[in-house]
């Protein structure tokens, strides 16, 4: 396999891992089997991302809306997440991976919160690659929490309303200090963002992959990175002369 062009690689890839349930159903298996297979993909993709030289990977592991799933499925997902952190934290740490968790942690059960805190704390000094796990995450909720922090500072006279800039809002988001995603990948053929990184993905390239998450492997990741490399990113400006004009 030929190497990827490092000058055309995204710095930050965010992934909506969709299709675990359909993958299981197609095999006559319970949905949990799909999530279990999905965790194996998480391992492979994190490894591949490191090998490809990606600096930041963000995975949508559990949304703030996922609580409305059947109780057994929610507890299976919690169990899988705990297992992943318990089993993989040592290896990720030894590979210098820095883990950060985005999402609302206050309402999360205490044993999971402790594990998430531990994963962040142990890897805090690692210099990368950076793995963000979006857990109990919803972009609107994140923006509301950021707005509340800022409103409090304004109300207490510590911040002037004029100082509420894009930078100040970014600094109040869960992703403070993390560059915006350049590429958002969603598996399973669905073509929507589902409340994922709505602020941060303002200029992200979107790649929708038809395969279900448990079938997403390093070759699929590579193909998505190559697709990204062919995109012409303009951030609202115009293409330089001689380049094809996109939409
Ligand atoms: C979407 O598939 C997937 C999820 C809601 C959970 C994703 C979680 C994992 C892959 C495992 C835990 C994550 C980590 C980081 C260890 P779906 O159930 O909505 O599938 P469907 O649309 O086919 O029903």
Short mmCIF file of N, CA, C and O and ligand atoms in Angstrom, two decimals, residues 17-23 25 31 34-36 38-39 42 59-63 66 69 73 77 80-81 84 133 188 190 212-213, ligand 1:
data_model
loop_
_atom_site.label_atom_id
_atom_site.label_comp_id
_atom_site.label_asym_id
_atom_site.label_seq_id
_atom_site.Cartn_x
_atom_site.Cartn_y
_atom_site.Cartn_z
N UNK A 17 -19.86 6.81 14.59
CA UNK A 17 -19.78 5.36 14.39
C UNK A 17 -21.19 4.80 14.36
O UNK A 17 -21.75 4.47 15.39
N UNK A 18 -21.76 4.70 13.18
CA UNK A 18 -23.18 4.33 13.09
C UNK A 18 -23.34 2.98 12.39
O UNK A 18 -22.56 2.65 11.50
N UNK A 19 -24.37 2.23 12.79
CA UNK A 19 -24.72 1.00 12.07
C UNK A 19 -24.47 -0.29 12.84
O UNK A 19 -24.62 -1.37 12.27
N UNK A 20 -24.14 -0.17 14.13
CA UNK A 20 -23.89 -1.39 14.92
C UNK A 20 -25.14 -2.28 14.98
O UNK A 20 -25.06 -3.50 14.87
N UNK A 21 -26.29 -1.62 15.19
CA UNK A 21 -27.54 -2.37 15.32
C UNK A 21 -27.89 -3.09 14.02
O UNK A 21 -28.25 -4.28 14.03
N UNK A 22 -27.76 -2.39 12.90
CA UNK A 22 -28.08 -3.01 11.61
C UNK A 22 -27.13 -4.16 11.29
O UNK A 22 -27.52 -5.17 10.74
N UNK A 23 -25.86 -3.98 11.67
CA UNK A 23 -24.86 -5.02 11.43
C UNK A 23 -25.28 -6.29 12.18
O UNK A 23 -25.22 -7.39 11.63
N UNK A 25 -28.36 -7.06 13.33
CA UNK A 25 -29.63 -7.58 12.83
C UNK A 25 -29.42 -8.41 11.56
O UNK A 25 -30.01 -9.47 11.40
N UNK A 31 -28.44 -6.66 19.38
CA UNK A 31 -27.76 -5.38 19.09
C UNK A 31 -26.42 -5.27 19.81
O UNK A 31 -25.47 -4.69 19.28
N UNK A 34 -23.46 -6.18 17.94
CA UNK A 34 -23.01 -5.13 17.02
C UNK A 34 -22.12 -4.11 17.74
O UNK A 34 -21.08 -3.69 17.22
N UNK A 35 -22.52 -3.74 18.96
CA UNK A 35 -21.72 -2.77 19.72
C UNK A 35 -20.36 -3.38 20.11
O UNK A 35 -19.34 -2.71 20.08
N UNK A 36 -20.40 -4.68 20.42
CA UNK A 36 -19.15 -5.37 20.80
C UNK A 36 -18.19 -5.39 19.60
O UNK A 36 -17.00 -5.07 19.74
N UNK A 38 -18.29 -3.31 17.29
CA UNK A 38 -17.94 -1.90 17.10
C UNK A 38 -16.73 -1.49 17.93
O UNK A 38 -15.89 -0.71 17.49
N UNK A 39 -16.63 -2.02 19.14
CA UNK A 39 -15.48 -1.68 20.00
C UNK A 39 -14.18 -2.21 19.37
O UNK A 39 -13.14 -1.54 19.41
N UNK A 42 -13.10 0.23 16.99
CA UNK A 42 -12.52 1.40 17.66
C UNK A 42 -11.03 1.15 17.86
O UNK A 42 -10.19 1.98 17.52
N UNK A 59 -14.25 10.36 18.65
CA UNK A 59 -15.24 9.31 18.39
C UNK A 59 -16.53 9.60 19.14
O UNK A 59 -16.51 9.88 20.34
N UNK A 60 -17.65 9.50 18.42
CA UNK A 60 -18.97 9.74 19.04
C UNK A 60 -19.42 8.41 19.66
O UNK A 60 -19.98 7.55 18.98
N UNK A 61 -19.14 8.23 20.94
CA UNK A 61 -19.38 6.94 21.59
C UNK A 61 -20.79 6.84 22.16
O UNK A 61 -21.39 5.76 22.14
N UNK A 62 -21.30 7.94 22.69
CA UNK A 62 -22.64 7.89 23.31
C UNK A 62 -23.19 9.31 23.35
O UNK A 62 -22.59 10.20 23.95
N UNK A 63 -24.33 9.48 22.72
CA UNK A 63 -24.87 10.85 22.65
C UNK A 63 -25.81 11.10 23.83
O UNK A 63 -26.31 10.15 24.46
N UNK A 66 -28.86 9.18 23.42
CA UNK A 66 -28.84 7.70 23.44
C UNK A 66 -29.45 7.11 24.72
O UNK A 66 -29.75 5.92 24.76
N UNK A 69 -32.61 4.90 24.58
CA UNK A 69 -32.61 3.52 24.06
C UNK A 69 -33.08 2.56 25.17
O UNK A 69 -33.06 2.92 26.34
N UNK A 73 -29.86 -2.05 26.50
CA UNK A 73 -28.87 -1.61 25.51
C UNK A 73 -27.96 -0.53 26.11
O UNK A 73 -26.75 -0.54 25.93
N UNK A 77 -23.95 -0.76 26.60
CA UNK A 77 -23.00 0.24 26.08
C UNK A 77 -22.09 0.76 27.18
O UNK A 77 -20.89 0.95 26.98
N UNK A 80 -19.51 -1.87 27.92
CA UNK A 80 -18.48 -1.94 26.88
C UNK A 80 -17.49 -0.77 27.00
O UNK A 80 -16.29 -0.94 26.80
N UNK A 81 -18.02 0.39 27.32
CA UNK A 81 -17.14 1.54 27.46
C UNK A 81 -16.18 1.33 28.64
O UNK A 81 -14.97 1.58 28.53
N UNK A 84 -13.59 -1.17 27.71
CA UNK A 84 -12.60 -0.58 26.77
C UNK A 84 -11.56 0.20 27.57
O UNK A 84 -10.37 0.04 27.37
N UNK A 133 -13.04 11.15 23.31
CA UNK A 133 -14.23 10.28 23.36
C UNK A 133 -15.42 11.17 23.71
O UNK A 133 -15.44 11.81 24.76
N UNK A 188 -22.47 3.96 7.81
CA UNK A 188 -23.82 3.37 7.72
C UNK A 188 -24.70 4.01 6.65
O UNK A 188 -25.87 3.63 6.53
N UNK A 190 -26.07 6.89 6.54
CA UNK A 190 -26.90 8.03 6.97
C UNK A 190 -26.10 9.31 6.72
O UNK A 190 -24.89 9.33 6.91
N UNK A 212 -21.33 -0.29 7.41
CA UNK A 212 -21.74 -0.20 8.82
C UNK A 212 -20.48 -0.16 9.69
O UNK A 212 -19.44 -0.71 9.32
N UNK A 213 -20.58 0.48 10.87
CA UNK A 213 -19.37 0.70 11.68
C UNK A 213 -18.58 -0.59 11.94
O UNK A 213 -17.35 -0.59 11.79
C1 LIG B 1 -24.50 3.60 16.54
O1 LIG B 1 -25.01 2.38 16.07
C2 LIG B 1 -23.53 3.37 17.59
C3 LIG B 1 -23.66 3.77 18.89
C4 LIG B 1 -24.82 4.49 19.42
C5 LIG B 1 -22.63 3.50 19.88
C6 LIG B 1 -21.21 3.50 19.37
C7 LIG B 1 -20.43 2.82 20.42
C8 LIG B 1 -19.43 1.93 20.22
C9 LIG B 1 -18.87 1.59 18.90
C10 LIG B 1 -18.83 1.23 21.37
C11 LIG B 1 -18.31 2.06 22.52
C12 LIG B 1 -17.32 3.10 22.16
C13 LIG B 1 -16.04 3.19 22.60
C14 LIG B 1 -15.25 4.43 22.31
C15 LIG B 1 -15.40 2.12 23.34
P1 LIG B 1 -26.56 2.12 16.21
O2 LIG B 1 -26.78 1.29 17.41
O3 LIG B 1 -27.32 3.40 16.18
O4 LIG B 1 -26.83 1.28 14.91
P2 LIG B 1 -28.16 1.28 14.03
O5 LIG B 1 -28.36 2.68 13.53
O6 LIG B 1 -27.81 0.32 12.93
O7 LIG B 1 -29.26 0.79 14.92
#
